[in-house]
């Protein structure tokens, strides 16, 4: 195959139809209704979606590698003609398809497992003597070269412009949408609407950061004329994604605090310390005291507080929340705390009643499962101001729940709630102060993206006397030893959690699995002990009854699904056995482990797992090596990637399509500084040079209203 320099892509072919960026894909030339359905599998709905469907990698096909020059283990792009095809069946239900490709006299073997239908395709290519391009990891043995399960595509005369003699884009694809088709459609989209694309970055930002223009970047990311131009396009688009995100955060932050006068509390540190000493029998850590001081400064500043409190399992967020509530109540205001589950809300209510009622303060519990009469009573007391603190689930934000004077909103385990739910609770008062809390430590990179509009307090030390939890990874053949160890602790009067395997498909299947496991534990493993069962399909009052029995030590063993993941506090439970632990994410494993180690007894977490993947083995190793939640969070982010790390779907912020917060951290920091400075100088984005940016934000899926209220 001849190699040569690709011609630059033209801005628009003469007579090309103009199509709007937001037009449905079926109206793009060459797509139609059926094509739009196929592209919908890739979540591509509009012409803009297609142009933002960036290549996952690029192949420099201006110079293909030669078979003779390939090194063992190298990832390569090669081009050749099919000269032989065969399929063998070395074992029952196993097909081995081999294709021999000629590259100017040197041979390359391509191998596929259990894809015998490929034989017909390659026999046709052999007959037509049409070249194919292959990509994969080459394995050399003597003179022979093999690539197993390679990516490949046929090169026809009609698509040679996009598939050969240039740097070629390789897109995320799906069944029925091949690479060559995607390239043609992207080219059609560029021809149809590229000239209509507005430059959204202000001119001085482009100049200062040496960024190429929007239209140039979009053309070069898909069909680069050279590797340096590809790098410049990637940098521009990564910068733009982060810059848009950071501008949203800066606007949201300004709207929720800097521009907004908030309730001004009078905070007396001496009185607060006296109240806390009266109801809390232990000294606070320095981290807790620092967080309380930061919250106190916010509450007395005259601006609305918007703060994230993050800390590891057991770091004492509840005491910090308690101090914040006391500051609100002592200023004549009510406080509300919203939890993601009824179990956690009830646990909070028990704790806060025990601590606050001696001071003459009433704590109300608002959950969906309460009877109509109870709910009416709760609403009446909150609206009348008789209740000082409300603890509840999303029932707190339902219509009809009103507060006499709401001054502080606390959102617990905030990643379980979306931005709109947080807003709904805040709207129950007149610009109340907001504190969001999480027991899942968040890596700094995500803090800057998901919560860049919030001030952050970190609890980075555990209260004195908190014992580390010894964590062991055991395979199934060690199960009898694990049960023998649990038996020893049970005989000493301790309690044990057994967490059943994670089944993502269905809560009903999960409940069935937990039921079977509890019957097995009760009848065959520990018949001499009292075994309880907890799962998500149980009614709220049934769950409460089980937890109350476990808390009172009327049960020795609790078999449960992940409903115990957050907030359950049973100091006498000192062993947790997690079945099929490799099915769980690191953050979830760390939360589950935190259910033990809450009393004065030595505690243990046993991970039962036979991981089949490197990631699974890596998660088990991390859990056994460290109990530091922040280290675990960093590793979790590295292993799973930012797209899957918890909360990104709930954050109310745009998803990243080309930027990567791990790889592109330097660009993230660069854009944050620039965006916050721009919003400081032009808070309404009213200047002429910032108007395109404002229009872009208003067109975003969020709508501009999300950046005017936190």
mmCIF file of N, CA and C in Angstrom, residues 73-141:
data_model
loop_
_atom_site.group_PDB
_atom_site.id
_atom_site.type_symbol
_atom_site.label_atom_id
_atom_site.label_comp_id
_atom_site.label_asym_id
_atom_site.label_seq_id
_atom_site.Cartn_x
_atom_site.Cartn_y
_atom_site.Cartn_z
ATOM 1 N N UNK A 73 5.547 -8.322 21.323
ATOM 2 C CA UNK A 73 4.817 -7.593 22.362
ATOM 3 C C UNK A 73 4.397 -6.191 21.971
ATOM 4 N N UNK A 74 4.785 -5.733 20.791
ATOM 5 C CA UNK A 74 4.497 -4.369 20.355
ATOM 6 C C UNK A 74 3.054 -4.265 19.847
ATOM 7 N N UNK A 75 2.395 -3.123 20.138
ATOM 8 C CA UNK A 75 1.085 -2.831 19.544
ATOM 9 C C UNK A 75 1.332 -2.147 18.200
ATOM 10 N N UNK A 76 0.754 -2.719 17.142
ATOM 11 C CA UNK A 76 1.107 -2.248 15.798
ATOM 12 C C UNK A 76 -0.124 -2.109 14.905
ATOM 13 N N UNK A 77 0.017 -1.250 13.896
ATOM 14 C CA UNK A 77 -0.946 -1.165 12.794
ATOM 15 C C UNK A 77 -0.248 -1.694 11.546
ATOM 16 N N UNK A 78 -0.861 -2.662 10.887
ATOM 17 C CA UNK A 78 -0.277 -3.272 9.699
ATOM 18 C C UNK A 78 -1.332 -3.323 8.594
ATOM 19 N N UNK A 79 -0.881 -3.419 7.360
ATOM 20 C CA UNK A 79 -1.804 -3.476 6.226
ATOM 21 C C UNK A 79 -1.363 -4.602 5.290
ATOM 22 N N UNK A 80 -2.340 -5.368 4.773
ATOM 23 C CA UNK A 80 -1.970 -6.445 3.861
ATOM 24 C C UNK A 80 -3.177 -7.045 3.177
ATOM 25 N N UNK A 81 -2.920 -8.118 2.399
ATOM 26 C CA UNK A 81 -3.953 -8.806 1.617
ATOM 27 C C UNK A 81 -4.179 -10.192 2.230
ATOM 28 N N UNK A 82 -5.454 -10.615 2.355
ATOM 29 C CA UNK A 82 -5.784 -11.945 2.884
ATOM 30 C C UNK A 82 -5.407 -13.003 1.845
ATOM 31 N N UNK A 83 -4.596 -14.002 2.283
ATOM 32 C CA UNK A 83 -4.183 -15.047 1.328
ATOM 33 C C UNK A 83 -4.637 -16.449 1.756
ATOM 34 N N UNK A 84 -5.066 -16.627 3.001
ATOM 35 C CA UNK A 84 -5.547 -17.956 3.430
ATOM 36 C C UNK A 84 -6.476 -17.780 4.632
ATOM 37 N N UNK A 85 -7.516 -18.652 4.709
ATOM 38 C CA UNK A 85 -8.497 -18.600 5.812
ATOM 39 C C UNK A 85 -8.831 -20.026 6.215
ATOM 40 N N UNK A 86 -8.884 -20.302 7.532
ATOM 41 C CA UNK A 86 -9.294 -21.644 7.976
ATOM 42 C C UNK A 86 -9.909 -21.553 9.371
ATOM 43 N N UNK A 87 -10.803 -22.512 9.664
ATOM 44 C CA UNK A 87 -11.378 -22.616 11.010
ATOM 45 C C UNK A 87 -11.233 -24.054 11.474
ATOM 46 N N UNK A 88 -10.642 -24.236 12.650
ATOM 47 C CA UNK A 88 -10.472 -25.574 13.234
ATOM 48 C C UNK A 88 -11.252 -25.632 14.550
ATOM 49 N N UNK A 89 -11.547 -26.889 14.964
ATOM 50 C CA UNK A 89 -12.284 -27.100 16.221
ATOM 51 C C UNK A 89 -11.457 -28.036 17.110
ATOM 52 N N UNK A 90 -10.440 -27.504 17.804
ATOM 53 C CA UNK A 90 -9.551 -28.361 18.590
ATOM 54 C C UNK A 90 -10.229 -29.014 19.787
ATOM 55 N N UNK A 91 -11.308 -28.416 20.313
ATOM 56 C CA UNK A 91 -12.050 -28.983 21.446
ATOM 57 C C UNK A 91 -13.537 -28.788 21.187
ATOM 58 N N UNK A 92 -14.382 -29.539 21.885
ATOM 59 C CA UNK A 92 -15.829 -29.290 21.762
ATOM 60 C C UNK A 92 -16.140 -27.840 22.169
ATOM 61 N N UNK A 93 -17.019 -27.221 21.429
ATOM 62 C CA UNK A 93 -17.455 -25.842 21.682
ATOM 63 C C UNK A 93 -16.306 -24.833 21.629
ATOM 64 N N UNK A 94 -15.259 -25.142 20.872
ATOM 65 C CA UNK A 94 -14.175 -24.180 20.708
ATOM 66 C C UNK A 94 -13.789 -24.098 19.231
ATOM 67 N N UNK A 95 -13.942 -22.905 18.669
ATOM 68 C CA UNK A 95 -13.576 -22.676 17.266
ATOM 69 C C UNK A 95 -12.353 -21.766 17.209
ATOM 70 N N UNK A 96 -11.435 -22.099 16.304
ATOM 71 C CA UNK A 96 -10.207 -21.320 16.138
ATOM 72 C C UNK A 96 -10.128 -20.886 14.674
ATOM 73 N N UNK A 97 -10.371 -19.590 14.421
ATOM 74 C CA UNK A 97 -10.318 -19.078 13.052
ATOM 75 C C UNK A 97 -8.992 -18.380 12.824
ATOM 76 N N UNK A 98 -8.255 -18.813 11.780
ATOM 77 C CA UNK A 98 -6.956 -18.223 11.474
ATOM 78 C C UNK A 98 -6.999 -17.615 10.071
ATOM 79 N N UNK A 99 -6.425 -16.420 9.966
ATOM 80 C CA UNK A 99 -6.369 -15.710 8.690
ATOM 81 C C UNK A 99 -4.917 -15.342 8.431
ATOM 82 N N UNK A 100 -4.419 -15.700 7.264
ATOM 83 C CA UNK A 100 -3.041 -15.373 6.888
ATOM 84 C C UNK A 100 -3.062 -14.134 5.993
ATOM 85 N N UNK A 101 -2.277 -13.130 6.391
ATOM 86 C CA UNK A 101 -2.236 -11.861 5.658
ATOM 87 C C UNK A 101 -0.837 -11.660 5.094
ATOM 88 N N UNK A 102 -0.775 -11.258 3.828
ATOM 89 C CA UNK A 102 0.519 -11.017 3.166
ATOM 90 C C UNK A 102 0.832 -9.520 3.157
ATOM 91 N N UNK A 103 2.037 -9.202 3.608
ATOM 92 C CA UNK A 103 2.508 -7.812 3.602
ATOM 93 C C UNK A 103 3.818 -7.782 2.809
ATOM 94 N N UNK A 104 3.705 -7.605 1.493
ATOM 95 C CA UNK A 104 4.870 -7.564 0.604
ATOM 96 C C UNK A 104 5.807 -8.744 0.833
ATOM 97 N N UNK A 105 5.237 -9.954 0.861
ATOM 98 C CA UNK A 105 6.058 -11.163 0.959
ATOM 99 C C UNK A 105 6.272 -11.654 2.369
ATOM 100 N N UNK A 106 5.935 -10.862 3.398
ATOM 101 C CA UNK A 106 6.041 -11.319 4.791
ATOM 102 C C UNK A 106 4.639 -11.665 5.284
ATOM 103 N N UNK A 107 4.523 -12.751 6.068
ATOM 104 C CA UNK A 107 3.206 -13.246 6.473
ATOM 105 C C UNK A 107 2.891 -12.897 7.926
ATOM 106 N N UNK A 108 1.616 -12.667 8.181
ATOM 107 C CA UNK A 108 1.107 -12.356 9.518
ATOM 108 C C UNK A 108 -0.126 -13.228 9.747
ATOM 109 N N UNK A 109 -0.190 -13.897 10.905
ATOM 110 C CA UNK A 109 -1.356 -14.729 11.239
ATOM 111 C C UNK A 109 -2.265 -13.970 12.208
ATOM 112 N N UNK A 110 -3.543 -13.907 11.851
ATOM 113 C CA UNK A 110 -4.560 -13.326 12.732
ATOM 114 C C UNK A 110 -5.396 -14.473 13.290
ATOM 115 N N UNK A 111 -5.648 -14.456 14.605
ATOM 116 C CA UNK A 111 -6.370 -15.564 15.241
ATOM 117 C C UNK A 111 -7.558 -15.042 16.030
ATOM 118 N N UNK A 112 -8.735 -15.681 15.828
ATOM 119 C CA UNK A 112 -9.929 -15.365 16.610
ATOM 120 C C UNK A 112 -10.453 -16.633 17.269
ATOM 121 N N UNK A 113 -10.915 -16.501 18.510
ATOM 122 C CA UNK A 113 -11.487 -17.637 19.240
ATOM 123 C C UNK A 113 -13.015 -17.539 19.216
ATOM 124 N N UNK A 114 -13.650 -18.660 18.857
ATOM 125 C CA UNK A 114 -15.120 -18.770 18.896
ATOM 126 C C UNK A 114 -15.837 -17.682 18.095
ATOM 127 N N UNK A 115 -15.294 -17.367 16.926
ATOM 128 C CA UNK A 115 -15.968 -16.453 15.998
ATOM 129 C C UNK A 115 -15.932 -17.062 14.587
ATOM 130 N N UNK A 116 -16.474 -18.296 14.419
ATOM 131 C CA UNK A 116 -16.343 -18.998 13.132
ATOM 132 C C UNK A 116 -17.018 -18.263 11.976
ATOM 133 N N UNK A 117 -17.994 -17.395 12.291
ATOM 134 C CA UNK A 117 -18.687 -16.641 11.235
ATOM 135 C C UNK A 117 -17.726 -15.726 10.464
ATOM 136 N N UNK A 118 -16.559 -15.422 11.044
ATOM 137 C CA UNK A 118 -15.598 -14.558 10.358
ATOM 138 C C UNK A 118 -15.006 -15.230 9.112
ATOM 139 N N UNK A 119 -15.038 -16.566 9.084
ATOM 140 C CA UNK A 119 -14.431 -17.286 7.957
ATOM 141 C C UNK A 119 -15.051 -16.841 6.629
ATOM 142 N N UNK A 120 -16.383 -16.737 6.603
ATOM 143 C CA UNK A 120 -17.075 -16.346 5.378
ATOM 144 C C UNK A 120 -16.655 -14.937 4.939
ATOM 145 N N UNK A 121 -16.558 -14.023 5.914
ATOM 146 C CA UNK A 121 -16.175 -12.632 5.620
ATOM 147 C C UNK A 121 -14.789 -12.579 4.993
ATOM 148 N N UNK A 122 -13.832 -13.313 5.598
ATOM 149 C CA UNK A 122 -12.452 -13.243 5.113
ATOM 150 C C UNK A 122 -12.251 -14.011 3.805
ATOM 151 N N UNK A 123 -13.041 -15.037 3.565
ATOM 152 C CA UNK A 123 -12.962 -15.723 2.269
ATOM 153 C C UNK A 123 -13.374 -14.773 1.142
ATOM 154 N N UNK A 124 -14.396 -13.938 1.421
ATOM 155 C CA UNK A 124 -14.829 -12.952 0.420
ATOM 156 C C UNK A 124 -13.735 -11.918 0.179
ATOM 157 N N UNK A 125 -13.067 -11.502 1.241
ATOM 158 C CA UNK A 125 -11.977 -10.519 1.108
ATOM 159 C C UNK A 125 -10.794 -11.126 0.347
ATOM 160 N N UNK A 126 -10.560 -12.417 0.596
ATOM 161 C CA UNK A 126 -9.469 -13.109 -0.123
ATOM 162 C C UNK A 126 -9.765 -13.124 -1.623
ATOM 163 N N UNK A 127 -11.016 -13.437 -1.947
ATOM 164 C CA UNK A 127 -11.398 -13.499 -3.358
ATOM 165 C C UNK A 127 -11.291 -12.126 -4.025
ATOM 166 N N UNK A 128 -11.649 -11.076 -3.293
ATOM 167 C CA UNK A 128 -11.626 -9.717 -3.860
ATOM 168 C C UNK A 128 -10.236 -9.099 -3.831
ATOM 169 N N UNK A 129 -9.297 -9.730 -3.112
ATOM 170 C CA UNK A 129 -7.933 -9.208 -2.937
ATOM 171 C C UNK A 129 -7.955 -7.736 -2.490
ATOM 172 N N UNK A 130 -8.872 -7.484 -1.546
ATOM 173 C CA UNK A 130 -9.007 -6.129 -1.021
ATOM 174 C C UNK A 130 -8.177 -6.015 0.257
ATOM 175 N N UNK A 131 -7.406 -4.936 0.435
ATOM 176 C CA UNK A 131 -6.532 -4.825 1.614
ATOM 177 C C UNK A 131 -7.328 -4.622 2.910
ATOM 178 N N UNK A 132 -6.757 -5.110 4.004
ATOM 179 C CA UNK A 132 -7.328 -4.838 5.325
ATOM 180 C C UNK A 132 -6.248 -4.204 6.201
ATOM 181 N N UNK A 133 -6.711 -3.443 7.186
ATOM 182 C CA UNK A 133 -5.820 -2.864 8.200
ATOM 183 C C UNK A 133 -6.098 -3.590 9.509
ATOM 184 N N UNK A 134 -5.055 -3.991 10.238
ATOM 185 C CA UNK A 134 -5.235 -4.663 11.536
ATOM 186 C C UNK A 134 -4.444 -3.917 12.602
ATOM 187 N N UNK A 135 -4.980 -3.990 13.823
ATOM 188 C CA UNK A 135 -4.292 -3.367 14.961
ATOM 189 C C UNK A 135 -4.379 -4.322 16.141
ATOM 190 N N UNK A 136 -3.267 -4.511 16.820
ATOM 191 C CA UNK A 136 -3.267 -5.350 18.022
ATOM 192 C C UNK A 136 -1.861 -5.578 18.512
ATOM 193 N N UNK A 137 -1.753 -6.458 19.528
ATOM 194 C CA UNK A 137 -0.446 -6.759 20.111
ATOM 195 C C UNK A 137 0.156 -7.965 19.396
ATOM 196 N N UNK A 138 1.325 -7.753 18.820
ATOM 197 C CA UNK A 138 1.972 -8.803 18.029
ATOM 198 C C UNK A 138 2.800 -9.726 18.922
ATOM 199 N N UNK A 139 2.703 -11.016 18.650
ATOM 200 C CA UNK A 139 3.519 -12.014 19.352
ATOM 201 C C UNK A 139 4.381 -12.723 18.314
ATOM 202 N N UNK A 140 5.695 -12.681 18.516
ATOM 203 C CA UNK A 140 6.616 -13.291 17.555
ATOM 204 C C UNK A 140 7.167 -14.592 18.128
ATOM 205 N N UNK A 141 7.132 -15.632 17.304
ATOM 206 C CA UNK A 141 7.730 -16.905 17.670
ATOM 207 C C UNK A 141 8.581 -17.365 16.489
#
